[in-house]
Amino acid sequence: MTDWTEQTDQARNWFEDLRDRICAEFEAIERDAGSDAVFTYTPWDREEAGNDDPGGGVQGLMKGNVFEKVGVNVSTVRGSFSPEFAGQVNGASAEQPGFTATGISLVAHMANPHVPAVHMNTRFLTTQAAWFGGGADLNPPLPYEEDTADFHARFRAACAGHNPTYYDRFKKWADDYFFIPHRGVHRGVGGIFYDHLESEDDAAFERNFAFTRDVGEAFLDIYPKLVRRRMESDFTEAEKLQQLQWRGRYAEFNLVYDRGTLFGLKTGGNIDAILMSLPPEAVWS
């Protein structure tokens, strides 16, 4: 296959639908907490010299009583990589730098340190190749074994419906990827991470798209349950400080090592949307 326009549209429609359902659920949690916070949506247009249709996206942002800051972004962009970056991307080169990318990206930083922060994204990219990637990982400042076990169990079940090797492979990938080398620590308690699920034909696309949809559904199923489980917990000043210190580590990872941040910056994405992953407040001490 050389034209993935139809498949990109299918993936974009799914990511937008998932965004809408996640945001509705998060707003319902705010209602349960007595808050009237809602998402604000800010469209943005990408610019690329000589490109009449570079795409863009919508940044969704909410600040409430439970979700101190949560961003849910969807973007669909198309164009050409710079020659120096093209060689770093699967299926692209300086001679063939064209690409499309569509995806959803979510990061939630919570007001209560007992509620785990979380990251989730899924995406479909095309160059001379086409593939899905994504995953989700839990980032609690104050870990609970029960929460970690339930989060992993839900993604294990999502993986099991598609390939018996997926969970172990993608859990290890998350453990290896979400690690801060200069600190020698993981940034959270993991989850799953996958990339380069190649979609060389219609059958492979449908198979990988089905798995990616189940990853999104697994997130929507489990994470709100964890939030409701912990959001009314009492906390101390010391626990809040621990959260703020942990957020500093999270910021370090996203600014130094995160591939999604680099991809967005290298492809002319919206700066505010790219950096929505940064916490609203953090400390280094």
PDB file of C-alpha atoms in Angstrom:
ATOM      1  CA  MET A   1       0.000   0.000   0.000  1.00  0.00           C
ATOM      2  CA  THR A   2       1.151   3.546  -0.710  1.00  0.00           C
ATOM      3  CA  ASP A   3      -1.950   5.623   0.061  1.00  0.00           C
ATOM      4  CA  TRP A   4      -3.130   5.475   3.655  1.00  0.00           C
ATOM      5  CA  THR A   5      -5.558   8.400   3.502  1.00  0.00           C
ATOM      6  CA  GLU A   6      -8.633   6.282   4.232  1.00  0.00           C
ATOM      7  CA  GLN A   7      -6.917   4.480   7.102  1.00  0.00           C
ATOM      8  CA  THR A   8      -5.642   7.763   8.566  1.00  0.00           C
ATOM      9  CA  ASP A   9      -9.199   9.128   8.501  1.00  0.00           C
ATOM     10  CA  GLN A  10     -10.513   6.025  10.264  1.00  0.00           C
ATOM     11  CA  ALA A  11      -7.887   6.319  12.961  1.00  0.00           C
ATOM     12  CA  ARG A  12      -8.482  10.070  13.388  1.00  0.00           C
ATOM     13  CA  ASN A  13     -12.238   9.529  13.797  1.00  0.00           C
ATOM     14  CA  TRP A  14     -11.599   6.919  16.466  1.00  0.00           C
ATOM     15  CA  PHE A  15      -9.141   9.095  18.367  1.00  0.00           C
ATOM     16  CA  GLU A  16     -11.611  11.982  18.345  1.00  0.00           C
ATOM     17  CA  ASP A  17     -14.422   9.739  19.595  1.00  0.00           C
ATOM     18  CA  LEU A  18     -12.200   8.372  22.354  1.00  0.00           C
ATOM     19  CA  ARG A  19     -11.250  11.929  23.309  1.00  0.00           C
ATOM     20  CA  ASP A  20     -14.893  12.912  23.617  1.00  0.00           C
ATOM     21  CA  ARG A  21     -15.750   9.948  25.845  1.00  0.00           C
ATOM     22  CA  ILE A  22     -12.703  10.374  28.076  1.00  0.00           C
ATOM     23  CA  CYS A  23     -13.379  14.074  28.559  1.00  0.00           C
ATOM     24  CA  ALA A  24     -17.032  13.407  29.378  1.00  0.00           C
ATOM     25  CA  GLU A  25     -16.008  10.849  32.013  1.00  0.00           C
ATOM     26  CA  PHE A  26     -13.442  13.192  33.553  1.00  0.00           C
ATOM     27  CA  GLU A  27     -16.006  15.983  33.708  1.00  0.00           C
ATOM     28  CA  ALA A  28     -18.427  13.560  35.410  1.00  0.00           C
ATOM     29  CA  ILE A  29     -15.773  12.908  38.057  1.00  0.00           C
ATOM     30  CA  GLU A  30     -15.511  16.651  38.638  1.00  0.00           C
ATOM     31  CA  ARG A  31     -19.310  16.802  39.043  1.00  0.00           C
ATOM     32  CA  ASP A  32     -19.066  14.035  41.659  1.00  0.00           C
ATOM     33  CA  ALA A  33     -16.565  16.220  43.528  1.00  0.00           C
ATOM     34  CA  GLY A  34     -18.842  19.253  43.438  1.00  0.00           C
ATOM     35  CA  SER A  35     -16.879  21.052  40.735  1.00  0.00           C
ATOM     36  CA  ASP A  36     -18.242  22.637  37.575  1.00  0.00           C
ATOM     37  CA  ALA A  37     -14.899  22.388  35.736  1.00  0.00           C
ATOM     38  CA  VAL A  38     -15.107  21.565  32.049  1.00  0.00           C
ATOM     39  CA  PHE A  39     -12.663  21.123  29.211  1.00  0.00           C
ATOM     40  CA  THR A  40     -11.828  24.087  27.029  1.00  0.00           C
ATOM     41  CA  TYR A  41     -10.929  23.227  23.449  1.00  0.00           C
ATOM     42  CA  THR A  42      -8.446  25.250  21.449  1.00  0.00           C
ATOM     43  CA  PRO A  43      -7.981  24.426  17.760  1.00  0.00           C
ATOM     44  CA  TRP A  44      -4.596  25.026  16.188  1.00  0.00           C
ATOM     45  CA  ASP A  45      -3.304  24.944  12.624  1.00  0.00           C
ATOM     46  CA  ARG A  46       0.104  23.660  11.641  1.00  0.00           C
ATOM     47  CA  GLU A  47       2.235  25.657   9.228  1.00  0.00           C
ATOM     48  CA  GLU A  48       4.782  24.297   6.770  1.00  0.00           C
ATOM     49  CA  ALA A  49       6.313  26.240   3.906  1.00  0.00           C
ATOM     50  CA  GLY A  50       5.019  25.044   0.547  1.00  0.00           C
ATOM     51  CA  ASN A  51       2.359  22.804   2.140  1.00  0.00           C
ATOM     52  CA  ASP A  52      -1.250  23.786   1.463  1.00  0.00           C
ATOM     53  CA  ASP A  53      -2.683  21.152   3.829  1.00  0.00           C
ATOM     54  CA  PRO A  54      -0.344  20.673   6.815  1.00  0.00           C
ATOM     55  CA  GLY A  55      -3.119  19.759   9.245  1.00  0.00           C
ATOM     56  CA  GLY A  56      -3.439  20.683  12.901  1.00  0.00           C
ATOM     57  CA  GLY A  57      -5.323  19.631  15.965  1.00  0.00           C
ATOM     58  CA  VAL A  58      -7.364  20.511  19.033  1.00  0.00           C
ATOM     59  CA  GLN A  59      -5.957  20.947  22.518  1.00  0.00           C
ATOM     60  CA  GLY A  60      -8.350  20.033  25.322  1.00  0.00           C
ATOM     61  CA  LEU A  61      -7.517  21.314  28.802  1.00  0.00           C
ATOM     62  CA  MET A  62      -9.319  21.167  32.155  1.00  0.00           C
ATOM     63  CA  LYS A  63      -8.355  22.414  35.618  1.00  0.00           C
ATOM     64  CA  GLY A  64     -10.669  21.294  38.389  1.00  0.00           C
ATOM     65  CA  ASN A  65     -10.904  20.091  41.968  1.00  0.00           C
ATOM     66  CA  VAL A  66      -9.836  16.528  41.186  1.00  0.00           C
ATOM     67  CA  PHE A  67      -7.865  17.040  38.004  1.00  0.00           C
ATOM     68  CA  GLU A  68      -5.449  19.821  38.866  1.00  0.00           C
ATOM     69  CA  LYS A  69      -4.442  19.839  35.194  1.00  0.00           C
ATOM     70  CA  VAL A  70      -5.439  17.384  32.499  1.00  0.00           C
ATOM     71  CA  GLY A  71      -4.811  17.699  28.786  1.00  0.00           C
ATOM     72  CA  VAL A  72      -6.394  15.545  26.094  1.00  0.00           C
ATOM     73  CA  ASN A  73      -5.123  16.428  22.632  1.00  0.00           C
ATOM     74  CA  VAL A  74      -5.916  15.076  19.177  1.00  0.00           C
ATOM     75  CA  SER A  75      -3.901  16.071  16.129  1.00  0.00           C
ATOM     76  CA  THR A  76      -3.664  15.052  12.496  1.00  0.00           C
ATOM     77  CA  VAL A  77      -0.703  16.454  10.582  1.00  0.00           C
ATOM     78  CA  ARG A  78       0.930  15.814   7.233  1.00  0.00           C
ATOM     79  CA  GLY A  79       3.966  17.104   5.421  1.00  0.00           C
ATOM     80  CA  SER A  80       7.695  16.438   5.159  1.00  0.00           C
ATOM     81  CA  PHE A  81      10.324  15.851   7.803  1.00  0.00           C
ATOM     82  CA  SER A  82      13.441  17.952   7.770  1.00  0.00           C
ATOM     83  CA  PRO A  83      16.320  16.096   6.062  1.00  0.00           C
ATOM     84  CA  GLU A  84      18.260  15.690   9.319  1.00  0.00           C
ATOM     85  CA  PHE A  85      15.214  14.272  11.178  1.00  0.00           C
ATOM     86  CA  ALA A  86      13.827  12.097   8.366  1.00  0.00           C
ATOM     87  CA  GLY A  87      16.585   9.516   8.751  1.00  0.00           C
ATOM     88  CA  GLN A  88      15.550   8.922  12.372  1.00  0.00           C
ATOM     89  CA  VAL A  89      11.967   7.926  11.518  1.00  0.00           C
ATOM     90  CA  ASN A  90      10.772   4.498  10.412  1.00  0.00           C
ATOM     91  CA  GLY A  91      10.257   4.390   6.634  1.00  0.00           C
ATOM     92  CA  ALA A  92      11.436   7.950   5.972  1.00  0.00           C
ATOM     93  CA  SER A  93      14.638   9.336   4.506  1.00  0.00           C
ATOM     94  CA  ALA A  94      16.046  12.587   3.207  1.00  0.00           C
ATOM     95  CA  GLU A  95      14.957  11.455  -0.268  1.00  0.00           C
ATOM     96  CA  GLN A  96      11.456  10.413   0.890  1.00  0.00           C
ATOM     97  CA  PRO A  97      10.588  12.655   3.851  1.00  0.00           C
ATOM     98  CA  GLY A  98       6.780  12.666   3.541  1.00  0.00           C
ATOM     99  CA  PHE A  99       4.645  11.643   6.510  1.00  0.00           C
ATOM    100  CA  THR A 100       1.215  11.731   8.093  1.00  0.00           C
ATOM    101  CA  ALA A 101       0.492  11.338  11.789  1.00  0.00           C
ATOM    102  CA  THR A 102      -2.740  11.210  13.733  1.00  0.00           C
ATOM    103  CA  GLY A 103      -3.139  10.454  17.402  1.00  0.00           C
ATOM    104  CA  ILE A 104      -4.503  11.173  20.843  1.00  0.00           C
ATOM    105  CA  SER A 105      -2.288  12.183  23.757  1.00  0.00           C
ATOM    106  CA  LEU A 106      -3.397  12.504  27.387  1.00  0.00           C
ATOM    107  CA  VAL A 107      -1.640  13.503  30.598  1.00  0.00           C
ATOM    108  CA  ALA A 108      -3.432  14.025  33.927  1.00  0.00           C
ATOM    109  CA  HIS A 109      -1.873  15.647  37.000  1.00  0.00           C
ATOM    110  CA  MET A 110      -4.076  15.239  40.045  1.00  0.00           C
ATOM    111  CA  ALA A 111      -4.805  17.565  42.975  1.00  0.00           C
ATOM    112  CA  ASN A 112      -4.708  14.797  45.590  1.00  0.00           C
ATOM    113  CA  PRO A 113      -1.318  13.054  45.858  1.00  0.00           C
ATOM    114  CA  HIS A 114      -3.072   9.755  46.591  1.00  0.00           C
ATOM    115  CA  VAL A 115      -4.603   9.802  43.097  1.00  0.00           C
ATOM    116  CA  PRO A 116      -2.128   8.552  40.493  1.00  0.00           C
ATOM    117  CA  ALA A 117      -1.156  10.759  37.602  1.00  0.00           C
ATOM    118  CA  VAL A 118      -1.372   9.052  34.241  1.00  0.00           C
ATOM    119  CA  HIS A 119      -0.217   9.221  30.646  1.00  0.00           C
ATOM    120  CA  MET A 120      -1.871   7.622  27.622  1.00  0.00           C
ATOM    121  CA  ASN A 121      -1.433   7.976  23.886  1.00  0.00           C
ATOM    122  CA  THR A 122      -2.175   6.046  20.738  1.00  0.00           C
ATOM    123  CA  ARG A 123      -1.206   7.035  17.224  1.00  0.00           C
ATOM    124  CA  PHE A 124      -1.064   6.005  13.563  1.00  0.00           C
ATOM    125  CA  LEU A 125       1.840   7.196  11.428  1.00  0.00           C
ATOM    126  CA  THR A 126       2.702   6.759   7.786  1.00  0.00           C
ATOM    127  CA  THR A 127       5.858   7.332   5.777  1.00  0.00           C
ATOM    128  CA  GLN A 128       6.875   4.750   3.212  1.00  0.00           C
ATOM    129  CA  ALA A 129       5.678   2.466   6.003  1.00  0.00           C
ATOM    130  CA  ALA A 130       2.571   2.631   8.185  1.00  0.00           C
ATOM    131  CA  TRP A 131       2.270   1.646  11.831  1.00  0.00           C
ATOM    132  CA  PHE A 132       0.469   2.041  15.142  1.00  0.00           C
ATOM    133  CA  GLY A 133       2.045   2.846  18.479  1.00  0.00           C
ATOM    134  CA  GLY A 134       1.036   3.954  21.927  1.00  0.00           C
ATOM    135  CA  GLY A 135       0.285   2.733  25.407  1.00  0.00           C
ATOM    136  CA  ALA A 136      -0.426   3.972  28.906  1.00  0.00           C
ATOM    137  CA  ASP A 137       1.526   4.186  32.143  1.00  0.00           C
ATOM    138  CA  LEU A 138       0.568   4.975  35.718  1.00  0.00           C
ATOM    139  CA  ASN A 139       2.546   7.569  37.672  1.00  0.00           C
ATOM    140  CA  PRO A 140       1.545   7.629  41.358  1.00  0.00           C
ATOM    141  CA  PRO A 141       3.454   9.883  43.755  1.00  0.00           C
ATOM    142  CA  LEU A 142       2.216   7.560  46.537  1.00  0.00           C
ATOM    143  CA  PRO A 143       1.944   4.077  44.998  1.00  0.00           C
ATOM    144  CA  TYR A 144      -0.715   1.568  46.068  1.00  0.00           C
ATOM    145  CA  GLU A 145      -0.141  -2.081  45.173  1.00  0.00           C
ATOM    146  CA  GLU A 146      -3.877  -2.521  44.563  1.00  0.00           C
ATOM    147  CA  ASP A 147      -3.968   0.307  42.011  1.00  0.00           C
ATOM    148  CA  THR A 148      -0.858  -0.917  40.230  1.00  0.00           C
ATOM    149  CA  ALA A 149      -2.212  -4.469  40.052  1.00  0.00           C
ATOM    150  CA  ASP A 150      -5.611  -3.376  38.724  1.00  0.00           C
ATOM    151  CA  PHE A 151      -4.071  -1.081  36.105  1.00  0.00           C
ATOM    152  CA  HIS A 152      -1.775  -3.806  34.816  1.00  0.00           C
ATOM    153  CA  ALA A 153      -4.493  -6.458  34.930  1.00  0.00           C
ATOM    154  CA  ARG A 154      -6.745  -4.392  32.703  1.00  0.00           C
ATOM    155  CA  PHE A 155      -4.052  -3.896  30.081  1.00  0.00           C
ATOM    156  CA  ARG A 156      -3.000  -7.522  30.351  1.00  0.00           C
ATOM    157  CA  ALA A 157      -6.578  -8.460  29.455  1.00  0.00           C
ATOM    158  CA  ALA A 158      -6.592  -6.039  26.511  1.00  0.00           C
ATOM    159  CA  CYS A 159      -3.361  -7.550  25.196  1.00  0.00           C
ATOM    160  CA  ALA A 160      -4.504 -11.148  25.716  1.00  0.00           C
ATOM    161  CA  GLY A 161      -7.376 -10.700  23.290  1.00  0.00           C
ATOM    162  CA  HIS A 162      -4.910 -10.106  20.456  1.00  0.00           C
ATOM    163  CA  ASN A 163      -1.589 -11.818  21.032  1.00  0.00           C
ATOM    164  CA  PRO A 164      -0.411 -13.908  24.007  1.00  0.00           C
ATOM    165  CA  THR A 165       3.041 -12.293  23.827  1.00  0.00           C
ATOM    166  CA  TYR A 166       1.886  -8.672  23.788  1.00  0.00           C
ATOM    167  CA  TYR A 167       1.562  -7.946  27.490  1.00  0.00           C
ATOM    168  CA  ASP A 168       4.969  -9.252  28.544  1.00  0.00           C
ATOM    169  CA  ARG A 169       6.665  -7.580  25.565  1.00  0.00           C
ATOM    170  CA  PHE A 170       4.910  -4.258  25.921  1.00  0.00           C
ATOM    171  CA  LYS A 171       5.196  -4.147  29.720  1.00  0.00           C
ATOM    172  CA  LYS A 172       8.962  -4.599  29.414  1.00  0.00           C
ATOM    173  CA  TRP A 173       9.047  -1.942  26.700  1.00  0.00           C
ATOM    174  CA  ALA A 174       7.284   0.473  29.061  1.00  0.00           C
ATOM    175  CA  ASP A 175       9.619  -0.420  31.933  1.00  0.00           C
ATOM    176  CA  ASP A 176      12.648   0.210  29.722  1.00  0.00           C
ATOM    177  CA  TYR A 177      11.276   3.364  28.094  1.00  0.00           C
ATOM    178  CA  PHE A 178       9.778   5.187  31.097  1.00  0.00           C
ATOM    179  CA  PHE A 179      13.086   5.253  32.951  1.00  0.00           C
ATOM    180  CA  ILE A 180      15.118   8.310  33.931  1.00  0.00           C
ATOM    181  CA  PRO A 181      18.749   7.334  33.370  1.00  0.00           C
ATOM    182  CA  HIS A 182      20.302  10.318  35.116  1.00  0.00           C
ATOM    183  CA  ARG A 183      18.221   9.579  38.230  1.00  0.00           C
ATOM    184  CA  GLY A 184      18.398   5.804  37.965  1.00  0.00           C
ATOM    185  CA  VAL A 185      14.660   5.470  38.648  1.00  0.00           C
ATOM    186  CA  HIS A 186      11.459   4.667  36.777  1.00  0.00           C
ATOM    187  CA  ARG A 187       9.062   7.563  36.468  1.00  0.00           C
ATOM    188  CA  GLY A 188       6.117   5.479  37.677  1.00  0.00           C
ATOM    189  CA  VAL A 189       4.835   1.922  38.049  1.00  0.00           C
ATOM    190  CA  GLY A 190       4.669   1.219  34.343  1.00  0.00           C
ATOM    191  CA  GLY A 191       1.983  -0.050  32.033  1.00  0.00           C
ATOM    192  CA  ILE A 192       2.422  -0.932  28.370  1.00  0.00           C
ATOM    193  CA  PHE A 193       4.237   0.770  25.518  1.00  0.00           C
ATOM    194  CA  TYR A 194       4.391  -0.365  21.895  1.00  0.00           C
ATOM    195  CA  ASP A 195       5.535   1.009  18.570  1.00  0.00           C
ATOM    196  CA  HIS A 196       5.979  -0.049  14.958  1.00  0.00           C
ATOM    197  CA  LEU A 197       2.973  -2.351  14.736  1.00  0.00           C
ATOM    198  CA  GLU A 198       3.462  -2.438  10.985  1.00  0.00           C
ATOM    199  CA  SER A 199       0.338  -2.194   8.815  1.00  0.00           C
ATOM    200  CA  GLU A 200       1.644  -3.227   5.423  1.00  0.00           C
ATOM    201  CA  ASP A 201      -1.783  -4.265   4.104  1.00  0.00           C
ATOM    202  CA  ASP A 202      -5.490  -3.984   4.932  1.00  0.00           C
ATOM    203  CA  ALA A 203      -5.496  -7.084   7.118  1.00  0.00           C
ATOM    204  CA  ALA A 204      -2.565  -5.876   9.211  1.00  0.00           C
ATOM    205  CA  PHE A 205      -4.123  -2.427   9.524  1.00  0.00           C
ATOM    206  CA  GLU A 206      -7.416  -3.853  10.802  1.00  0.00           C
ATOM    207  CA  ARG A 207      -5.626  -6.154  13.229  1.00  0.00           C
ATOM    208  CA  ASN A 208      -3.424  -3.420  14.685  1.00  0.00           C
ATOM    209  CA  PHE A 209      -6.220  -0.867  14.706  1.00  0.00           C
ATOM    210  CA  ALA A 210      -8.414  -3.271  16.683  1.00  0.00           C
ATOM    211  CA  PHE A 211      -5.673  -3.697  19.262  1.00  0.00           C
ATOM    212  CA  THR A 212      -5.115   0.052  19.507  1.00  0.00           C
ATOM    213  CA  ARG A 213      -8.834   0.596  20.051  1.00  0.00           C
ATOM    214  CA  ASP A 214      -8.790  -1.949  22.875  1.00  0.00           C
ATOM    215  CA  VAL A 215      -5.883  -0.110  24.488  1.00  0.00           C
ATOM    216  CA  GLY A 216      -7.986   3.058  24.482  1.00  0.00           C
ATOM    217  CA  GLU A 217     -11.010   1.240  25.876  1.00  0.00           C
ATOM    218  CA  ALA A 218      -8.891  -0.340  28.612  1.00  0.00           C
ATOM    219  CA  PHE A 219      -7.689   3.082  29.707  1.00  0.00           C
ATOM    220  CA  LEU A 220     -11.209   4.523  29.743  1.00  0.00           C
ATOM    221  CA  ASP A 221     -12.383   1.569  31.803  1.00  0.00           C
ATOM    222  CA  ILE A 222      -9.700   1.409  34.497  1.00  0.00           C
ATOM    223  CA  TYR A 223      -8.344   4.884  35.129  1.00  0.00           C
ATOM    224  CA  PRO A 224     -11.601   6.588  36.243  1.00  0.00           C
ATOM    225  CA  LYS A 225     -12.074   3.735  38.732  1.00  0.00           C
ATOM    226  CA  LEU A 226      -8.677   4.456  40.278  1.00  0.00           C
ATOM    227  CA  VAL A 227      -9.441   8.174  40.463  1.00  0.00           C
ATOM    228  CA  ARG A 228     -12.746   7.604  42.256  1.00  0.00           C
ATOM    229  CA  ARG A 229     -11.069   5.143  44.611  1.00  0.00           C
ATOM    230  CA  ARG A 230      -8.566   7.730  45.906  1.00  0.00           C
ATOM    231  CA  MET A 231      -9.903  11.220  45.210  1.00  0.00           C
ATOM    232  CA  GLU A 232     -11.453  11.763  48.661  1.00  0.00           C
ATOM    233  CA  SER A 233      -8.401  10.566  50.591  1.00  0.00           C
ATOM    234  CA  ASP A 234      -6.974  12.861  53.226  1.00  0.00           C
ATOM    235  CA  PHE A 235      -3.356  13.902  52.719  1.00  0.00           C
ATOM    236  CA  THR A 236      -0.633  15.682  54.657  1.00  0.00           C
ATOM    237  CA  GLU A 237       1.710  18.510  53.737  1.00  0.00           C
ATOM    238  CA  ALA A 238       4.526  15.979  53.566  1.00  0.00           C
ATOM    239  CA  GLU A 239       2.570  13.870  51.068  1.00  0.00           C
ATOM    240  CA  LYS A 240       1.849  16.940  48.959  1.00  0.00           C
ATOM    241  CA  LEU A 241       5.550  17.795  48.953  1.00  0.00           C
ATOM    242  CA  GLN A 242       6.345  14.258  47.862  1.00  0.00           C
ATOM    243  CA  GLN A 243       3.941  14.722  44.945  1.00  0.00           C
ATOM    244  CA  LEU A 244       5.582  17.994  43.904  1.00  0.00           C
ATOM    245  CA  GLN A 245       9.053  16.452  44.059  1.00  0.00           C
ATOM    246  CA  TRP A 246       7.874  13.478  42.018  1.00  0.00           C
ATOM    247  CA  ARG A 247       6.457  15.890  39.429  1.00  0.00           C
ATOM    248  CA  GLY A 248       9.928  17.333  38.998  1.00  0.00           C
ATOM    249  CA  ARG A 249      11.153  13.896  37.905  1.00  0.00           C
ATOM    250  CA  TYR A 250       8.211  13.613  35.518  1.00  0.00           C
ATOM    251  CA  ALA A 251       9.091  16.962  33.954  1.00  0.00           C
ATOM    252  CA  GLU A 252      12.715  15.931  33.571  1.00  0.00           C
ATOM    253  CA  PHE A 253      11.754  12.798  31.651  1.00  0.00           C
ATOM    254  CA  ASN A 254       9.372  14.577  29.313  1.00  0.00           C
ATOM    255  CA  LEU A 255      11.818  17.360  28.489  1.00  0.00           C
ATOM    256  CA  VAL A 256      14.934  15.228  28.135  1.00  0.00           C
ATOM    257  CA  TYR A 257      13.897  11.772  26.924  1.00  0.00           C
ATOM    258  CA  ASP A 258      10.308  11.673  25.664  1.00  0.00           C
ATOM    259  CA  ARG A 259      10.124  10.811  21.960  1.00  0.00           C
ATOM    260  CA  GLY A 260       6.640  12.257  21.559  1.00  0.00           C
ATOM    261  CA  THR A 261       7.834  15.659  22.755  1.00  0.00           C
ATOM    262  CA  LEU A 262      10.718  15.543  20.281  1.00  0.00           C
ATOM    263  CA  PHE A 263       8.447  14.439  17.421  1.00  0.00           C
ATOM    264  CA  GLY A 264       6.032  17.293  18.074  1.00  0.00           C
ATOM    265  CA  LEU A 265       8.787  19.891  18.213  1.00  0.00           C
ATOM    266  CA  LYS A 266      10.507  18.531  15.077  1.00  0.00           C
ATOM    267  CA  THR A 267       7.284  18.537  13.038  1.00  0.00           C
ATOM    268  CA  GLY A 268       6.001  22.020  13.811  1.00  0.00           C
ATOM    269  CA  GLY A 269       3.363  21.052  16.343  1.00  0.00           C
ATOM    270  CA  ASN A 270       1.582  23.430  18.695  1.00  0.00           C
ATOM    271  CA  ILE A 271       3.965  24.256  21.538  1.00  0.00           C
ATOM    272  CA  ASP A 272       1.244  24.550  24.190  1.00  0.00           C
ATOM    273  CA  ALA A 273      -0.247  21.207  23.168  1.00  0.00           C
ATOM    274  CA  ILE A 274       3.159  19.501  23.106  1.00  0.00           C
ATOM    275  CA  LEU A 275       4.115  20.774  26.549  1.00  0.00           C
ATOM    276  CA  MET A 276       0.701  20.213  28.152  1.00  0.00           C
ATOM    277  CA  SER A 277       2.327  17.144  29.718  1.00  0.00           C
ATOM    278  CA  LEU A 278       4.254  19.348  32.137  1.00  0.00           C
ATOM    279  CA  PRO A 279       2.789  19.595  35.646  1.00  0.00           C
ATOM    280  CA  PRO A 280       1.163  22.829  36.834  1.00  0.00           C
ATOM    281  CA  GLU A 281       3.473  22.941  39.850  1.00  0.00           C
ATOM    282  CA  ALA A 282       6.627  21.089  40.822  1.00  0.00           C
ATOM    283  CA  VAL A 283       9.611  21.478  43.122  1.00  0.00           C
ATOM    284  CA  TRP A 284      13.270  20.511  43.064  1.00  0.00           C
ATOM    285  CA  SER A 285      14.833  20.280  46.497  1.00  0.00           C
TER     286      SER A 285
END
